[in-house]
């Protein structure tokens, strides 16, 4: 058998697809293209949603991690917390604030215009009234380098850690009272 005769036999054995087979193949390819398009849209939506959530977390709800023992027993080293920017806070609330390129977390004790006094036993008085602090395990005066009683300046708050023996807070002249500009937000979730 020569080369040309062999080619003719192969050509004769190739069957062309029918019209219905071509239409089915075309529909399958179109479905594949639609699926890829829908998948691409879903991925784009997920990326945009992730960016919006990341922006919201940074702008409205900063996520922080506790590194230290000054807020024990309420917060422990490694705890992840969520704060809320611009939230109103009151005495007893936990806030995060900037101090010397660090973020500190403390409890609001005294508000603007109030007098704060602490005795040797660690009892805290606000405007002469004993502050009830059920969140404390132990009271202590701790390191105190400010003159007591002290008046909280306007636009500032007096803060203290819950672990009073080791906490460096508004009792220290290094930290002093915290201004509104320093405050990142109120802790809302641990």
Short mmCIF file of C-alpha atoms in Angstrom, two decimals:
data_model
loop_
_atom_site.label_atom_id
_atom_site.label_comp_id
_atom_site.label_asym_id
_atom_site.label_seq_id
_atom_site.Cartn_x
_atom_site.Cartn_y
_atom_site.Cartn_z
CA UNK A 1 0.00 0.00 0.00
CA UNK A 2 1.39 3.35 -0.88
CA UNK A 3 1.30 6.49 1.25
CA UNK A 4 -1.54 8.20 -0.60
CA UNK A 5 -3.84 5.22 -0.44
CA UNK A 6 -3.34 4.99 3.34
CA UNK A 7 -4.28 8.69 3.75
CA UNK A 8 -7.45 8.23 1.79
CA UNK A 9 -8.56 5.36 4.02
CA UNK A 10 -7.93 7.47 7.18
CA UNK A 11 -9.88 10.38 5.71
CA UNK A 12 -12.75 8.09 4.97
CA UNK A 13 -12.86 6.86 8.63
CA UNK A 14 -13.12 10.39 10.15
CA UNK A 15 -16.73 11.24 10.88
CA UNK A 16 -17.89 14.80 11.06
CA UNK A 17 -20.04 15.76 14.07
CA UNK A 18 -23.73 16.19 13.54
CA UNK A 19 -25.44 19.54 13.95
CA UNK A 20 -26.94 18.53 17.33
CA UNK A 21 -23.50 17.46 18.59
CA UNK A 22 -22.03 20.83 17.51
CA UNK A 23 -24.85 22.71 19.25
CA UNK A 24 -24.35 20.68 22.46
CA UNK A 25 -20.60 21.38 22.40
CA UNK A 26 -21.24 25.09 21.78
CA UNK A 27 -23.69 25.23 24.71
CA UNK A 28 -21.17 23.47 26.98
CA UNK A 29 -18.45 25.98 26.06
CA UNK A 30 -20.85 28.89 26.65
CA UNK A 31 -21.72 27.47 30.09
CA UNK A 32 -18.02 27.22 30.90
CA UNK A 33 -17.50 30.86 29.90
CA UNK A 34 -20.52 32.00 31.98
CA UNK A 35 -19.24 30.02 34.97
CA UNK A 36 -15.80 31.62 34.67
CA UNK A 37 -17.40 35.06 34.42
CA UNK A 38 -19.57 34.44 37.49
CA UNK A 39 -16.59 33.08 39.39
CA UNK A 40 -14.58 36.17 38.48
CA UNK A 41 -17.41 38.43 39.70
CA UNK A 42 -17.62 36.51 42.98
CA UNK A 43 -13.87 36.80 43.54
CA UNK A 44 -14.01 40.54 42.81
CA UNK A 45 -16.92 40.99 45.26
CA UNK A 46 -15.05 39.06 47.96
CA UNK A 47 -11.92 41.17 47.46
CA UNK A 48 -13.91 44.40 47.68
CA UNK A 49 -15.75 43.14 50.78
CA UNK A 50 -12.46 42.19 52.45
CA UNK A 51 -11.03 45.64 51.71
CA UNK A 52 -14.14 47.36 53.10
CA UNK A 53 -13.99 45.22 56.26
CA UNK A 54 -10.29 45.91 56.71
CA UNK A 55 -10.89 49.64 56.29
CA UNK A 56 -13.81 49.55 58.75
CA UNK A 57 -11.70 47.63 61.23
CA UNK A 58 -8.93 50.19 61.00
CA UNK A 59 -11.11 53.29 60.95
CA UNK A 60 -14.01 52.33 63.25
CA UNK A 61 -13.15 49.16 65.13
CA UNK A 62 -9.39 48.81 65.72
CA UNK A 63 -8.37 45.30 66.72
CA UNK A 64 -5.66 45.15 69.40
CA UNK A 65 -3.77 42.44 71.25
CA UNK A 66 -3.01 42.69 74.96
CA UNK A 67 0.69 42.63 75.80
CA UNK A 68 1.21 42.94 79.53
CA UNK A 69 -0.31 42.22 82.92
CA UNK A 70 -1.53 45.64 84.07
CA UNK A 71 -5.20 44.79 83.35
CA UNK A 72 -5.29 41.36 85.01
CA UNK A 73 -7.61 39.61 85.80
CA UNK A 74 -10.00 41.16 83.25
CA UNK A 75 -7.51 41.11 80.36
CA UNK A 76 -4.62 38.70 79.99
CA UNK A 77 -1.54 38.76 77.82
CA UNK A 78 -2.44 37.59 74.30
CA UNK A 79 -6.15 38.49 74.51
CA UNK A 80 -7.45 40.01 71.27
CA UNK A 81 -9.83 42.91 71.78
CA UNK A 82 -11.95 45.15 69.59
CA UNK A 83 -12.32 48.82 70.37
CA UNK A 84 -14.73 51.35 68.96
CA UNK A 85 -13.56 54.78 67.87
CA UNK A 86 -15.64 57.76 68.87
CA UNK A 87 -17.68 55.83 71.43
CA UNK A 88 -18.84 57.65 74.51
CA UNK A 89 -17.30 56.23 77.65
CA UNK A 90 -17.99 56.55 81.33
CA UNK A 91 -16.23 55.74 84.56
CA UNK A 92 -15.31 52.05 84.66
CA UNK A 93 -15.00 51.62 80.88
CA UNK A 94 -11.81 50.22 79.39
CA UNK A 95 -10.11 52.43 76.81
CA UNK A 96 -7.12 52.09 74.53
CA UNK A 97 -4.90 55.12 74.05
CA UNK A 98 -1.55 56.18 72.60
CA UNK A 99 1.36 56.99 74.91
CA UNK A 100 4.97 57.33 73.74
CA UNK A 101 4.48 55.33 70.52
CA UNK A 102 2.76 52.53 72.44
CA UNK A 103 -0.87 51.60 72.88
CA UNK A 104 -1.98 51.21 76.47
CA UNK A 105 -5.24 49.81 77.81
CA UNK A 106 -6.57 51.14 81.12
CA UNK A 107 -9.82 51.71 83.01
CA UNK A 108 -11.40 55.18 83.19
CA UNK A 109 -11.46 56.24 86.85
CA UNK A 110 -11.83 60.02 86.90
CA UNK A 111 -13.60 62.30 84.42
CA UNK A 112 -12.86 65.92 83.50
CA UNK A 113 -13.17 68.29 86.45
CA UNK A 114 -13.33 65.59 89.13
CA UNK A 115 -11.00 65.27 92.10
CA UNK A 116 -9.24 61.89 92.41
CA UNK A 117 -7.66 60.76 95.67
CA UNK A 118 -6.10 57.40 96.58
CA UNK A 119 -5.19 56.39 100.14
CA UNK A 120 -2.32 54.08 101.24
CA UNK A 121 -4.64 51.05 101.15
CA UNK A 122 -5.49 51.70 97.49
CA UNK A 123 -9.02 52.99 98.09
CA UNK A 124 -9.97 55.45 95.32
CA UNK A 125 -12.15 58.47 96.08
CA UNK A 126 -13.87 60.59 93.43
CA UNK A 127 -14.89 64.01 94.74
CA UNK A 128 -14.63 62.58 98.26
CA UNK A 129 -16.83 59.51 97.60
CA UNK A 130 -15.33 56.00 97.78
CA UNK A 131 -15.33 54.36 94.34
CA UNK A 132 -16.70 50.80 94.32
CA UNK A 133 -14.40 48.65 92.17
CA UNK A 134 -15.73 45.07 91.97
CA UNK A 135 -13.40 44.30 89.04
CA UNK A 136 -10.28 44.43 91.27
CA UNK A 137 -8.73 41.34 92.84
CA UNK A 138 -6.53 43.45 95.08
CA UNK A 139 -6.32 47.15 95.94
CA UNK A 140 -2.92 48.85 96.08
CA UNK A 141 -1.55 52.38 95.89
CA UNK A 142 1.23 51.15 93.58
CA UNK A 143 3.80 53.52 92.10
CA UNK A 144 2.45 57.03 92.54
CA UNK A 145 4.55 60.03 91.53
CA UNK A 146 1.76 62.63 91.37
CA UNK A 147 0.44 64.80 94.15
CA UNK A 148 -2.87 63.57 95.51
CA UNK A 149 -5.64 64.56 95.52
CA UNK A 150 -5.47 65.74 91.92
CA UNK A 151 -8.02 67.40 89.72
CA UNK A 152 -8.59 65.90 86.27
CA UNK A 153 -8.05 68.68 83.69
CA UNK A 154 -10.78 69.53 81.16
CA UNK A 155 -10.74 67.28 78.10
CA UNK A 156 -8.81 64.55 79.94
CA UNK A 157 -9.53 61.40 81.96
CA UNK A 158 -7.71 59.76 84.86
CA UNK A 159 -6.99 56.08 84.09
CA UNK A 160 -5.71 53.14 86.10
CA UNK A 161 -4.91 49.51 85.42
CA UNK A 162 -6.75 46.76 87.32
CA UNK A 163 -3.49 45.18 88.51
CA UNK A 164 -2.66 48.22 90.67
CA UNK A 165 0.66 46.95 92.05
CA UNK A 166 2.33 46.84 88.61
CA UNK A 167 0.24 49.16 86.42
CA UNK A 168 1.82 52.37 85.18
CA UNK A 169 -1.05 54.76 84.64
CA UNK A 170 -2.30 58.25 85.57
CA UNK A 171 -0.72 57.84 89.00
CA UNK A 172 2.61 58.29 87.22
CA UNK A 173 3.74 61.73 86.10
CA UNK A 174 5.14 60.01 82.98
CA UNK A 175 1.64 59.08 81.81
CA UNK A 176 -0.55 61.57 83.71
CA UNK A 177 -4.16 62.15 82.65
CA UNK A 178 -5.08 61.05 79.12
CA UNK A 179 -6.39 63.60 76.60
CA UNK A 180 -9.24 62.93 74.17
CA UNK A 181 -6.73 63.19 71.28
CA UNK A 182 -4.75 60.22 72.65
CA UNK A 183 -7.75 57.91 72.96
CA UNK A 184 -8.14 55.26 70.26
CA UNK A 185 -11.46 53.93 71.50
CA UNK A 186 -13.54 52.15 74.06
CA UNK A 187 -13.09 48.39 74.34
CA UNK A 188 -16.28 46.65 73.29
CA UNK A 189 -15.34 42.99 72.79
CA UNK A 190 -12.70 40.51 73.93
#
